[in-house]
Every structure is written in C-alpha cells, then in structure tokens.
XYZ file of C-alpha atoms in Angstrom:
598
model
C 6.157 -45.635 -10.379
C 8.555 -46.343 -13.007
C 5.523 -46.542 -15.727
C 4.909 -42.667 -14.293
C 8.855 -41.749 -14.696
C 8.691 -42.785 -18.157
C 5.070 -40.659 -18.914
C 7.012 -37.570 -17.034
C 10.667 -37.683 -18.948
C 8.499 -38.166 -22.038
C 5.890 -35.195 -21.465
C 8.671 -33.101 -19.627
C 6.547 -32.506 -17.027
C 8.597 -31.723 -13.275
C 11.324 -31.947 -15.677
C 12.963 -31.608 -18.946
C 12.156 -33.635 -21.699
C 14.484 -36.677 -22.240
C 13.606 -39.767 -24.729
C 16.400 -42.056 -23.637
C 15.317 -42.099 -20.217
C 11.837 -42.467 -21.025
C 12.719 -45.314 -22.934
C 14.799 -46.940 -19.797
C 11.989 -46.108 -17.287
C 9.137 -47.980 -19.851
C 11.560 -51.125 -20.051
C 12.037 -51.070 -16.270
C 7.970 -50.818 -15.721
C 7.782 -53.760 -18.259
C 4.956 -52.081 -20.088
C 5.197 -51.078 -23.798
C 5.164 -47.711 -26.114
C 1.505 -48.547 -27.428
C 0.847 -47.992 -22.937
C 2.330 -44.768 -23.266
C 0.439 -43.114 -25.860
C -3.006 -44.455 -24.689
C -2.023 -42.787 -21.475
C -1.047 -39.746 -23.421
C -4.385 -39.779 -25.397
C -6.273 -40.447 -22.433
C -4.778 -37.256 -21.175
C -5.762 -34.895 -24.185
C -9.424 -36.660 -24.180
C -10.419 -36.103 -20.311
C -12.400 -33.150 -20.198
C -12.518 -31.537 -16.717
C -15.929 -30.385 -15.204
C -15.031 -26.773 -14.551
C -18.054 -26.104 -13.259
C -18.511 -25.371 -9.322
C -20.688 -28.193 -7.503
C -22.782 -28.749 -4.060
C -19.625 -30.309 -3.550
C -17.369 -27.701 -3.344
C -19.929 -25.112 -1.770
C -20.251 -28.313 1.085
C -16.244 -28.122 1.400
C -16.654 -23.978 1.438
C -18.868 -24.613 4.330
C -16.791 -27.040 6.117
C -14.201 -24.084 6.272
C -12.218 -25.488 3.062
C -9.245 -22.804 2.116
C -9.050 -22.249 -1.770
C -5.755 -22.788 -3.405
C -3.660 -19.605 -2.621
C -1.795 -18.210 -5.420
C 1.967 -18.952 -6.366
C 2.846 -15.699 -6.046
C 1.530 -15.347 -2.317
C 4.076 -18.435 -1.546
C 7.065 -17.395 -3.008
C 7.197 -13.186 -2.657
C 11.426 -13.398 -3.082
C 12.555 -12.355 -6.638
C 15.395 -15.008 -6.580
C 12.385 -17.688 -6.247
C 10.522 -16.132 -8.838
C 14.091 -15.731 -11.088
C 14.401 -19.837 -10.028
C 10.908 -20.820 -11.016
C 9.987 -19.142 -13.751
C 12.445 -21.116 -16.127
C 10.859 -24.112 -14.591
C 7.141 -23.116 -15.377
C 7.995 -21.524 -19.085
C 9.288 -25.512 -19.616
C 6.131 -26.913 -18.013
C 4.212 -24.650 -20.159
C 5.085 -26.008 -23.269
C 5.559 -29.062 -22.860
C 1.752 -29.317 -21.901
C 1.008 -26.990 -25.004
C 2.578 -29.467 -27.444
C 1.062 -32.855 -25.772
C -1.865 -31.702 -24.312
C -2.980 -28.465 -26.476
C -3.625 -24.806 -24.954
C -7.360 -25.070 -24.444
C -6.619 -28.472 -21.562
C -6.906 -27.871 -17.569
C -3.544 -28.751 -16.800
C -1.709 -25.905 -19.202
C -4.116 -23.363 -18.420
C -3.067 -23.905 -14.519
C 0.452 -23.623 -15.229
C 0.088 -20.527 -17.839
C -2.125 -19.053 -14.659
C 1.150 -20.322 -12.488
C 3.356 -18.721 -14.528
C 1.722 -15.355 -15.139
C 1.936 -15.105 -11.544
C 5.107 -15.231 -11.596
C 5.590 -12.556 -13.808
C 3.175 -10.522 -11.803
C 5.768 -11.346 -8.990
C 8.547 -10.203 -11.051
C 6.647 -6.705 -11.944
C 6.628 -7.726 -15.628
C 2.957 -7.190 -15.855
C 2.892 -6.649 -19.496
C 3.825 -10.500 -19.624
C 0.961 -11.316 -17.593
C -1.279 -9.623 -19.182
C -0.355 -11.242 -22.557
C -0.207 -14.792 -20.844
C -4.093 -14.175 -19.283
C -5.395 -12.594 -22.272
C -3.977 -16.116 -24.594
C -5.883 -17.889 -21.440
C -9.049 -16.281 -22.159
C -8.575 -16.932 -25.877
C -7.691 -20.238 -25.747
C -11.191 -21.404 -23.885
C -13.562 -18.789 -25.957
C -14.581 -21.799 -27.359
C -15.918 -23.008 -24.319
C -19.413 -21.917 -23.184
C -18.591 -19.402 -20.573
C -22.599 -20.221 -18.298
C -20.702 -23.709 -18.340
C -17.366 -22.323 -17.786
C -16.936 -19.923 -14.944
C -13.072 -20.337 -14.899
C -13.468 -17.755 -17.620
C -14.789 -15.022 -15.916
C -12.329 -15.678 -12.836
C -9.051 -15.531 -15.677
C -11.006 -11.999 -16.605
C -10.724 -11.052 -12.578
C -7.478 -12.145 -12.515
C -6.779 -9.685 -16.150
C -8.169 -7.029 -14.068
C -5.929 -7.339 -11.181
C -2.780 -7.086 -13.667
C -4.106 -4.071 -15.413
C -4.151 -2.670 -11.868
C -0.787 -3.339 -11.246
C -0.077 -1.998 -14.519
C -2.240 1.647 -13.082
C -4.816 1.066 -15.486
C -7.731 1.128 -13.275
C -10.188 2.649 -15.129
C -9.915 -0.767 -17.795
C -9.446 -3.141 -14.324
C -12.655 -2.098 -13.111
C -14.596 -1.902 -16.124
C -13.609 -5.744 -16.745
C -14.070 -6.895 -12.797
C -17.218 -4.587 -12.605
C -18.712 -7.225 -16.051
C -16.993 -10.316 -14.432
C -18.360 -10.021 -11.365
C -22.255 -9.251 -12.632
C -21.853 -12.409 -14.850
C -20.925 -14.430 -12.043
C -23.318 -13.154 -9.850
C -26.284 -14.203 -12.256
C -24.934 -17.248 -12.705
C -24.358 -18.283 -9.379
C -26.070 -16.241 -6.743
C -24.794 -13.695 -4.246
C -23.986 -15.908 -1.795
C -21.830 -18.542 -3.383
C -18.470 -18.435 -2.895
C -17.259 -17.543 -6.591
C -19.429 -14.171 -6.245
C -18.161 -13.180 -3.030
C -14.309 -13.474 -4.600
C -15.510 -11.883 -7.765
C -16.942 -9.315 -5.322
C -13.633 -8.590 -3.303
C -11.639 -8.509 -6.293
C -13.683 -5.349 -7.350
C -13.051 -4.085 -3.752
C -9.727 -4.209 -4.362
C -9.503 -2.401 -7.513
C -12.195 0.441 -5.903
C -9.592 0.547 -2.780
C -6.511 0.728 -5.208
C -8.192 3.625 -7.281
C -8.921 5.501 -3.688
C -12.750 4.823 -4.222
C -12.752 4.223 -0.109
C -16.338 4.799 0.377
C -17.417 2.464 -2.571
C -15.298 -0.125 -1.355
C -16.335 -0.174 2.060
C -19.558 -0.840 0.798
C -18.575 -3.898 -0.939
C -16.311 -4.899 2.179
C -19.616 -4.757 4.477
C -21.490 -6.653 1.802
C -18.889 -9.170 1.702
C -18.294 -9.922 5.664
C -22.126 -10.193 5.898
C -22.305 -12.612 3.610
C -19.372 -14.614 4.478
C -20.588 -14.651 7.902
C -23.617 -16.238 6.943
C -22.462 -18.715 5.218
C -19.462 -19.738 7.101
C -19.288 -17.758 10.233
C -17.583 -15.004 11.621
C -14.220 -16.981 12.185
C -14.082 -18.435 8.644
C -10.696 -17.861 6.490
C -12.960 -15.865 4.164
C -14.828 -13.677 6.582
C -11.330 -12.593 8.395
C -9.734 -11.620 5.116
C -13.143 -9.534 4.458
C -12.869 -7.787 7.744
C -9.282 -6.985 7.499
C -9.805 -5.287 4.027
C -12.749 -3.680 5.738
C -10.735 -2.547 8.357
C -8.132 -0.930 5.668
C -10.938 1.099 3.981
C -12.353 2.544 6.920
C -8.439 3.336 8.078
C -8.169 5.319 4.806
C -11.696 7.236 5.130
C -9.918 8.460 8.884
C -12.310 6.140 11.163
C -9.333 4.874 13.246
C -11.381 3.830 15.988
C -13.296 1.627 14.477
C -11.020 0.164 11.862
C -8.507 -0.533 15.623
C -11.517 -2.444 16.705
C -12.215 -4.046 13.784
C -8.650 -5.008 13.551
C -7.940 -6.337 17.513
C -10.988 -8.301 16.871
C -9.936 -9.764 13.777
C -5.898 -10.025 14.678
C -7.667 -12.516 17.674
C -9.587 -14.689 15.563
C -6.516 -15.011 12.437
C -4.059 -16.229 15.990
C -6.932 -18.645 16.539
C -8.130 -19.888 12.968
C -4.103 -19.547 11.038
C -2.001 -19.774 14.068
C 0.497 -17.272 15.552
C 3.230 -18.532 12.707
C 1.129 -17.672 9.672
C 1.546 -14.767 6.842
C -2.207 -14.255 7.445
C -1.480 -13.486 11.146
C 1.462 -11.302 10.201
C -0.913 -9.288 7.507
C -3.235 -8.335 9.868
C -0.777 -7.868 12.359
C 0.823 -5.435 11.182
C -2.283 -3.459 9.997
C -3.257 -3.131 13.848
C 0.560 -2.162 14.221
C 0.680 0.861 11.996
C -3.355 1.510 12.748
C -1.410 2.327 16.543
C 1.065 4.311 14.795
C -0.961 6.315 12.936
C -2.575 7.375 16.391
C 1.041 8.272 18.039
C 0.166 4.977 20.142
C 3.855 3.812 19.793
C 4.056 1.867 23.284
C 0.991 0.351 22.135
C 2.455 -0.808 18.873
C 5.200 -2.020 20.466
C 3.713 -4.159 22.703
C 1.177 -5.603 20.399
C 4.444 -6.728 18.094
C 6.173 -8.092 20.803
C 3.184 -10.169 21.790
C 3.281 -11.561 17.975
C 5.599 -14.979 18.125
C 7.315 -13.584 14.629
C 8.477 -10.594 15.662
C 10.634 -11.924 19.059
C 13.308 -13.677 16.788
C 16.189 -11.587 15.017
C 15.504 -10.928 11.637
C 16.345 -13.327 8.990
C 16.799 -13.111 5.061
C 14.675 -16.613 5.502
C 11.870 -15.222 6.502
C 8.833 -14.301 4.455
C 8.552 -10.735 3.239
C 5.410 -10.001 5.200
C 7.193 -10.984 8.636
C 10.026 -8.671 8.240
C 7.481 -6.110 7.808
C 6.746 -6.766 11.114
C 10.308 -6.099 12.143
C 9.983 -2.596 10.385
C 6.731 -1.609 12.036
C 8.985 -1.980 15.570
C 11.323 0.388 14.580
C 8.985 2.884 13.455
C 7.776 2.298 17.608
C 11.431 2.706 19.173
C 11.201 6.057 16.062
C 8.176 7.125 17.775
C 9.621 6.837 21.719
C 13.072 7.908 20.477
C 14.635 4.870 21.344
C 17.399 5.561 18.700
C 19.634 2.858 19.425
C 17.099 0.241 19.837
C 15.365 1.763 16.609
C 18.641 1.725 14.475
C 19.134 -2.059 15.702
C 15.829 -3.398 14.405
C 16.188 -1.141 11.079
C 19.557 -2.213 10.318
C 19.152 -5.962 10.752
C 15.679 -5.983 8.937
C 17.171 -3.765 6.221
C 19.986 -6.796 5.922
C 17.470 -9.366 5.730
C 15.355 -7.404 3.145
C 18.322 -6.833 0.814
C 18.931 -10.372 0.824
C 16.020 -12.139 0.516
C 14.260 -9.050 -2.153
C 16.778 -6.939 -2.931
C 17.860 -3.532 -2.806
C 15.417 -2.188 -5.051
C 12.079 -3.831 -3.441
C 9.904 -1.128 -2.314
C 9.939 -2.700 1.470
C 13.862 -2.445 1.483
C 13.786 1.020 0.669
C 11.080 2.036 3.015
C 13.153 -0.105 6.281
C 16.126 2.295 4.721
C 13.995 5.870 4.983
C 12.671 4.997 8.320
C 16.223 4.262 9.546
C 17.279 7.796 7.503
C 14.802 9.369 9.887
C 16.461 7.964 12.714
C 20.227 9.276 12.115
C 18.080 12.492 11.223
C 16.098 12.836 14.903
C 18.727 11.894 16.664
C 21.300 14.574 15.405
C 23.456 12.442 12.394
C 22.640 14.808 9.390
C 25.294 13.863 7.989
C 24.341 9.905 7.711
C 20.911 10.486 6.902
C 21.644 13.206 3.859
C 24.275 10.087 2.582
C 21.325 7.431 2.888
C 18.617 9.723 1.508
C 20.706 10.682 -1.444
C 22.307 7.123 -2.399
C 18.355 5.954 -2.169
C 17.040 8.790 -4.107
C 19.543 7.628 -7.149
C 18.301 3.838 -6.786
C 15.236 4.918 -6.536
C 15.864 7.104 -9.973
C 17.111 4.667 -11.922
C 14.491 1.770 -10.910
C 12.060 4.595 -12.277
C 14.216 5.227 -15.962
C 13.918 1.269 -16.359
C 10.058 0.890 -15.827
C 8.415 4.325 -14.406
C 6.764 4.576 -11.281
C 3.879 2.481 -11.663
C 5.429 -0.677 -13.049
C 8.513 0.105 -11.192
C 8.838 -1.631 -7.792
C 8.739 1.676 -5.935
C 5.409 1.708 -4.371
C 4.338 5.027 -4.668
C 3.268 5.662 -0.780
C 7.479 4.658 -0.602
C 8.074 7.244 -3.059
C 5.740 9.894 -1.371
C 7.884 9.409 1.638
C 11.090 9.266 -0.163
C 10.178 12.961 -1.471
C 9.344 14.125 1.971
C 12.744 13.598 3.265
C 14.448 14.896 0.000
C 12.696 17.729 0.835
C 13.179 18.005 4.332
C 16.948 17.795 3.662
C 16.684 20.921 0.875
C 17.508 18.428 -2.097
C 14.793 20.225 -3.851
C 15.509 19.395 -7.618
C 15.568 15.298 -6.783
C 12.191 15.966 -4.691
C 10.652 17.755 -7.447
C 11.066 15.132 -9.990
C 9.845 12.464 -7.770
C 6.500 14.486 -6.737
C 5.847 15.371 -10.593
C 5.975 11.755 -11.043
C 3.634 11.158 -8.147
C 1.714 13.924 -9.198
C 0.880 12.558 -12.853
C 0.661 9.116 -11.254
C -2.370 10.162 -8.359
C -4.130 12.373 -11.024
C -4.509 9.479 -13.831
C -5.250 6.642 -11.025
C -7.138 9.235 -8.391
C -8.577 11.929 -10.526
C -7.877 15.989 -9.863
C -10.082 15.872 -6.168
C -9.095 12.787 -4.737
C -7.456 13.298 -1.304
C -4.192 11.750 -2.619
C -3.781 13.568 -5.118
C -4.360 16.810 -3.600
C -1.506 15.740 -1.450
C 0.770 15.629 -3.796
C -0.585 18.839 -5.610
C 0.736 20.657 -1.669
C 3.841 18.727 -1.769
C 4.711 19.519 -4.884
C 3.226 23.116 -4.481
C 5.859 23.397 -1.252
C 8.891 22.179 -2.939
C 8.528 24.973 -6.065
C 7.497 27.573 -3.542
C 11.053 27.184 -1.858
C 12.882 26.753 -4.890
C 11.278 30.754 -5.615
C 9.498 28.469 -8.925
C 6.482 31.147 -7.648
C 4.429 30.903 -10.747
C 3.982 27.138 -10.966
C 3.748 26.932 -6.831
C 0.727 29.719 -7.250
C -0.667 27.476 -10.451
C -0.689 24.470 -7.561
C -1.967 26.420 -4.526
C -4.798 28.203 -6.653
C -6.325 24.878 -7.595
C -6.202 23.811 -3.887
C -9.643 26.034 -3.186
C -10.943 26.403 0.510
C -13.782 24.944 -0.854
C -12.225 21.663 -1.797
C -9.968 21.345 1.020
C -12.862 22.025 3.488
C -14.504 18.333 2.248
C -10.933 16.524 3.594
C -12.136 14.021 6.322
C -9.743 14.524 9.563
C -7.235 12.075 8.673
C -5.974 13.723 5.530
C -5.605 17.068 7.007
C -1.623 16.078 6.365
C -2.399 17.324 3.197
C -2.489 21.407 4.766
C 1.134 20.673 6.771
C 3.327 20.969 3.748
C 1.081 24.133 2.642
C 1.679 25.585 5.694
C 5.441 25.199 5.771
C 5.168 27.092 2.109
C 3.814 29.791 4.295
C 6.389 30.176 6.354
C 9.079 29.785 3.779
C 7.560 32.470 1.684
C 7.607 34.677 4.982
C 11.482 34.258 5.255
C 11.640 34.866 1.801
C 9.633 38.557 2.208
C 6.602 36.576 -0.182
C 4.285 38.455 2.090
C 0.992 38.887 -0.303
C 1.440 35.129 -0.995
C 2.323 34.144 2.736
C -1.430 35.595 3.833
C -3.244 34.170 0.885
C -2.169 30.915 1.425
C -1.893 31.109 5.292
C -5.334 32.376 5.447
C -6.781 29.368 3.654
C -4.775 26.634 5.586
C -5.982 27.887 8.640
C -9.642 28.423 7.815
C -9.554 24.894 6.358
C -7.500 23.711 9.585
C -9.991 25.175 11.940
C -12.603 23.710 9.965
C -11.503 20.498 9.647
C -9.444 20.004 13.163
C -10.874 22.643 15.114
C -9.075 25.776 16.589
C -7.398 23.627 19.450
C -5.187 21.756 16.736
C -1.364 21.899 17.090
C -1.879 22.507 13.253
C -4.314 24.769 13.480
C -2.370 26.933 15.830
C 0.903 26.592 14.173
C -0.831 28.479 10.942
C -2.394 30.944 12.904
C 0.833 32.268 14.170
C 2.583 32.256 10.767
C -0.498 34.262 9.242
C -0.211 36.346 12.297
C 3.681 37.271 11.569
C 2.640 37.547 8.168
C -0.021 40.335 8.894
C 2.603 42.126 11.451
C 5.121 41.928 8.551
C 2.752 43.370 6.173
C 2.159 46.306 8.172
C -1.540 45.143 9.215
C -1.155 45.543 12.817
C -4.755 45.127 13.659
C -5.301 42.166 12.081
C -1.914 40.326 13.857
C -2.806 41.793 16.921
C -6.371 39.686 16.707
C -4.390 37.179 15.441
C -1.966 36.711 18.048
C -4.533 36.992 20.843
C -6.687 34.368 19.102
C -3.741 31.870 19.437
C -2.896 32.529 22.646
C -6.104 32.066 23.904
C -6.149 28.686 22.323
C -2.562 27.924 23.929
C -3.434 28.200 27.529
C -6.514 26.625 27.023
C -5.529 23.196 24.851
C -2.079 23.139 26.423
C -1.584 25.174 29.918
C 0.589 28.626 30.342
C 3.526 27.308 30.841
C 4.059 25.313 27.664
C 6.694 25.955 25.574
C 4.295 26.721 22.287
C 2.152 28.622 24.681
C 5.401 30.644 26.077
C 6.499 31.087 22.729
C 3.548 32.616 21.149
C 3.479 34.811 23.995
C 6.883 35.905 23.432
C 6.287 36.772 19.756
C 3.288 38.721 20.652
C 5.410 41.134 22.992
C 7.524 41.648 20.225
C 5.023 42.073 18.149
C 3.234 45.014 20.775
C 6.690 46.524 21.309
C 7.654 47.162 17.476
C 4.405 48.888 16.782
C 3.957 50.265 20.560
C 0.797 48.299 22.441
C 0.743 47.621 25.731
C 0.906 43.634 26.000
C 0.436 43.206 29.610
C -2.873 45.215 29.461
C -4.215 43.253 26.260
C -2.698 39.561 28.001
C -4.565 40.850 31.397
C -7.671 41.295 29.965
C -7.390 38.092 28.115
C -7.140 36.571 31.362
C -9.982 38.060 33.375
C-alpha cells in the first residue's frame, strides 16, 4: 500500500502531484527509487488489447452491463463544476508519464469530455475527442475498434452542438466499419447501431429510426433475451419513436411492457426505472389519461417521497410529470404543491437555468393561469422569459441549456399572455433552429412556421404572417400524421384573431385550409375540426356570403349533436350563433334546425 501511495503522489494520479510525500511513502514501503521507475516504465510499455474477445461477448451474454458514462452518474452542474478540475489534473499528469496515445489517458480525456458535454461546453468536447482520435491514428483501426466508438461518441457531441447533418455522416461510416468488422450481431454493432438511432431521432428522422430501433430489439433479443439491460433500453427508444410518429397505442404498450421488466431487471430505485417511467407517464398525458398518469407515478417507489435537491435529475422529473396530472384534473392546490417543491429541488441541485427547472416553472405558470392568478403567472412567465433570454445571448439556443421543446412551450405562454414581441424572438429562434436541424417539411418545423405565423398575425405584422401561412400548403399539411395536428390550433386561433381584427379575406383563406386539413386529418367529429368550422362560418357571415355560412353553420351543428349530444354547451352555442346568424340576414332557423332534425 504504501509502495502504491508513493507511485500515486509521484504520478498525481487521485491526487495532486507532490515529491516530498512520494519520497516519505517509498521510505515507509522500504523499497527504492530504481522500484519506482521500473513500475513507471512498466506502465508506459503495457500495451492494452483493445480488441473485443469471446470473452466479453460470453460476459454480454451472461447479461454483463457496459460501463455507463460519467456524465449519466453525475447530471448536477455543481458535480460537474467539482470534477472537472479533478479530471483536467488526472489528464495530464497521465499525458506527461504515460504519453497521449496510452489506455489510461485516453479513458480519462473520454471522462473528461464528458464532463464538458455535461457542462454544455460541447466545443470542448469536441476538441478533446477529436485529439483522442488523433492521438491513436497510429494505431490500426481493424485492430482497434475503440477508434470508431471515440468517432460515435464525436458524433453524439456534434449533435449536441445541432450539427446533425456532420453527426450522422460520421455515425452512419462508424457504424458500417464496425459492422464489417464485427458482425451484426455483436454487441459493438448493435451500440454503433443505436447511436445512429439517436442522431436519426434527434434530427426528427422518426420513421428511419424506428427502423433501426426494430432492428436493434430483434437482435438484442436474440442474443440476450427480451429482459436483457440492452433489449429494454432498445424498446424504450422504440417506444419514443413510435410516440413521435402519433402511434400512442402501441408505443403505451410497448412502454407498460417494458416499465415491468426495467422494475424487475434495475429495480424500482433505479434511473433506468425512472426513464422509462416517466415516458409511460407523459405517453398517458399526451392521451388526456391524467388519473392514469397519476396512478402509474404513485405506484413508482421514487415518486411517494417529497422532493429532494439530493435526488437525481431524472427522479424529480418524475415529480414534474405529477403535477402536470393534478394540471390535467385541476387539482390546483395539490398541483402547485408538487411544482413548487420540485421546482426547489431543481434549482438546487441544477440550477435556475437547467432546461428541467424552467419547464417545472411553466407548468406551475399554467397553474396560477387555470386557476384564475393572471397576475402570478404573467410575473413567472416574464421573469423566465428574461432568464431564458439571456441563457440564449451567452450560447444561443442550441448550445444553450434551453431545450428547445422548453422553449417551444415557453413561447406558447408568452403568447397566450399577449407578450408578443418576447414570443416572437423566441419562435424566430426556434424557427431557424427546426429548419437547419429538421429541414422546411418536417412536422416540427412546420410547427413553428404556425406559431410564429400566429404571433405576427396578431401583432397586424400581415405581410410576414401571409409569407408563413402561404408556405403552409393544404397539400403539405394534409401528410401530418394525427398526432401533429397541434400544428393547425395556433393557425386557427390566427383565424379568429384576424376576424376580430375585420382581416376577413385572410380569415377565410386561412380558415378554409385549417379546416379542410382538420377534417382530413381528424375527421369532421374533431373538437378542432369543429372549432374552425364555426370561425370560417362567422367569417363567411361577416363577409356578406350568407349562403356559404348558412351551409356552414348547419354542417357544424350537425356534427355537434351527433359527436357531443344537444344539450352541450359547444352544441348550444353553435346553435345560438346560427340564430343570430338567420336573424341578421332574415332565415327562418327553426324551419332549417327542424329539418335538420327529421
């Protein structure tokens, strides 16, 4: 032990370096200087067989768990801020003793570049992983295969850095490499395999990565069974692409099935078990299931505790998710409870700038909001906006730590509050940000494009909201699978607004076109649907076109009693409008609503 102590203070590895103390800890060991440095050269001459053996793929098969990354351990910027001093010192101490081509200093560099990946510096990362790769181009890379996994690992920062297009390009070679070298269905494929998944999901490639996903849990079944570490991470990334492509059903199955096998295989206390957790969580919330999503969080043994700044990130996410379920039930009290404690916890263990912090802090905005406290939630929404702004100035949205779904709902409730100036920035930013990562015609980005197209409209910017809604064709918004038929809700609130604001000719082009994509996409029984029928029908009686909103109005309120009964309040309410409507330009509604009925 002491012999070790004096090899450490002298290296500075754990440690800093410190000659007197090596000095004391060789006299104590009773061995001499001469030991030391044949240690030392022993060190630099050991060359490490990098490549993968029966061995491991015998250990893979057993149900051996690969090393997890550092920054999947330690997700709290104060830890990174704590280590990363530590690592740097580590670093090059090994470079100096050991030179930057040995095992040990390319595991720490890796080490360390996760840290900065933790710490959003990506550009640091980058730099670290690209002086990996450089450092063993010496090495034959068929012999070598930790090359090609440092190259995945590039990839992965140039995604967090939003360049894709280079990720994939570099994952996309990796991942062919390693498949010829090793086979599709050893384990180093399969992760070189997900890690291109990943990237495809990240650009909004859903339908390519779902391919990969299916290719990947078949295989990992195969090899290690359906209840293998491997195969449940597959399936819950499966599960994630599928949610995004708007097949809720089966990504909830996918999901129950594979939250029951992560309790079993990781235990109830594990982050694993809180991941996919909380995937099945908001896959219920997505549906309106929020007694459902509560329930399934209470059953989880993290999420029965109060919430803790101790507690790992991905827990307290769990804590959020049950607000958002008291939200749903308007449970206000009980949903400002949970939001306000795991807000607390957030701030302290990530800060106040962490992109889960500020989402716990919108839902809870939307609570004062629905429960009558404009006044609270305009203060919150406002002193977030400005955090939000000057997180952005620093590093700009992508390599800021505002993830830009946060920042998509940050806009919404700017907007919803009329602070239309501080929503427009944000959505031009999200905007630029969908179209360079997404393309023009990716559902995301046509998201934003109505967003954005809704927030000009009401400021009267008419021009640049017509420049938007023109390149939203019926055409293009017809393709929309069911779940992102969000995207026509902020398109038809533009309709509206432009009503109030006598837009008329612009009110029935665009309502026109929301609800022919509407009905096409949601069919004519959709609350949607509906609600931009009757705005194109006010729009036609405002115009003068009395034919057309007397159609109109009948249409809907046909649709009314038959989705929803006669004496609900939308159906009442569209029935008032229409005898307005009959008595301003002199029909007879009871003769019109009679025959409707026979």
């Amino acid at each position: 032990m002491a012999f070790q102590l004096a090899l450490s203070f002298h290296l500075g590895f754990g440690g800093y370096r410190d000659e007197s103390r090596a000095k004391e800890w060789l006299r104590r060991s009773s061995r001499g200087v001469q030991d030391l440095e044949r240690e030392i050269d022993g060190l630099r001459e050991y060359l490490f067989d990098l490549r993968y053996t029966g061995e491991f793929e015998r250990l893979k098969h057993d149900g051996f768990i690969h090393i997890i990354d550092f920054a999947e351990q330690y997700g709290q910027p104060d830890m990174y801020h704590r280590f990363e001093g530590a690592f740097n010192t580590e670093v090059d101490a090994s470079s100096q003793i050991l030179g930057e081509s040995h095992i040990v200093t390319i595991q720490l560099k890796m080490a360390l570049a996760s840290i900065y990946k933790g710490r959003l510096h990506s550009t640091e990362a980058a730099r670290l992983e690209k002086e990996i790769i450089d450092s063993l181009s010496c090495i034959e890379e068929v012999a070598n295969p930790l090359v090609l996994t440092i190259i995945l690992r590039l990839g992965s920062t140039y995604c967090q850095m939003g360049k894709y297009q280079e990720a994939l390009e570099l994952q996309t070679d990796a991942f062919q490499r390693t498949r010829a070298l090793f086979g599709d269905g050893h384990p180093t494929t399969l992760n070189a395999r997900g890690v291109v998944a990943s990237t495809l999901w990240a650009q909004g490639k859903w339908e390519e990565a779902e391919l990969h996903f299916l290719q990947l849990v078949k295989e990992s079944e195969s090899i290690g069974g359906i209840s293998h570490p491997d195969t449940i991470v597959f399936r819950a990334n499966l599960a994630m692409a599928q949610k995004q492509m708007g097949k809720l059903k089966e990504a909830e199955a996918l999901e129950r099935d594979t939250a029951s096998r992560c309790l079993q295989t990781f235990g109830p206390d594990s982050i694993a078990t809180c991941r996919v957790g909380s995937n099945l969580a908001q896959t219920y919330l997505k549906q309106g299931q929020f007694r459902k999503a509560e329930e399934w969080l209470k059953s989880l043994r993290s999420c029965r505790d109060e919430p803790l700044a101790s507690i790992h990130p991905d827990k307290l996410r769990l804590f959020n998710d049950l607000g958002v379920a008291y939200l749903g039930q308007r449970r206000f009290p009980e949903a400002q409870d949970i939001l306000k404690s795991t807000a607390r916890a957030q701030e302290e263990s990530m800060g106040l700038n962490h992109a889960d912090t500020i989402a716990t802090f919108l839902n809870l905005a939307e609570v004062y909001y629905d429960e009558g406290n404009h006044d609270m939630a305009d203060s919150l929404i406002k002193e977030l906006a400005e955090r939000c702004s000057e997180n952005r100035k620093e590093a700009g949205l992508v390599n800021s730590s505002l993830d830009i779904r946060v920042a998509t709902k940050l806009a919404t409730l700017l907007n919803w509050r009329g602070l239309w100036s501080e929503a427009e920035k944000l959505q031009v930013e999200i905007l630029s940000t969908r179209r360079e990562t997404m393309g023009s015609n990716h559902p995301r980005t046509m998201e934003a494009m109505a967003c954005l197209c809704e927030t000009l409209g009401c400021q009267k910017k008419y021009e640049q909201a017509d420049e938007l809604d023109l390149s939203l064709s019926l055409e293009s918004l017809n393709k929309l699978q069911n779940d992102d038929a969000v995207i026509l809700k902020p398109l038809s609130n533009l309709g509206w607004a432009y009503i109030e604001e006598n837009e008329l000719d612009r009110a029935q082009r665009l309502l026109e076109k929301v609800w022919s994509a509407a009905k096409h996409i949601l069919g004519p029984e959709h609350l949607l649907t509906g609600t931009a029928l009757g705005n194109l029908a006010s729009a036609y009686a405002l115009k003068g076109m009395s034919q057309e909103a007397y159609v109109a109005y009948l249409a809907l309120i046909e649709i009314r009693i038959r989705s929803l009964g006669l004496d609900n309040q939308s159906t009442q309410t569209a029935l008032a409008n229409f005898r307005y409507f009959c008595n301003c330009v002199g029909y007879n509604a009871d003769s019109a609503l009679n025959n409707l009925q026979r």
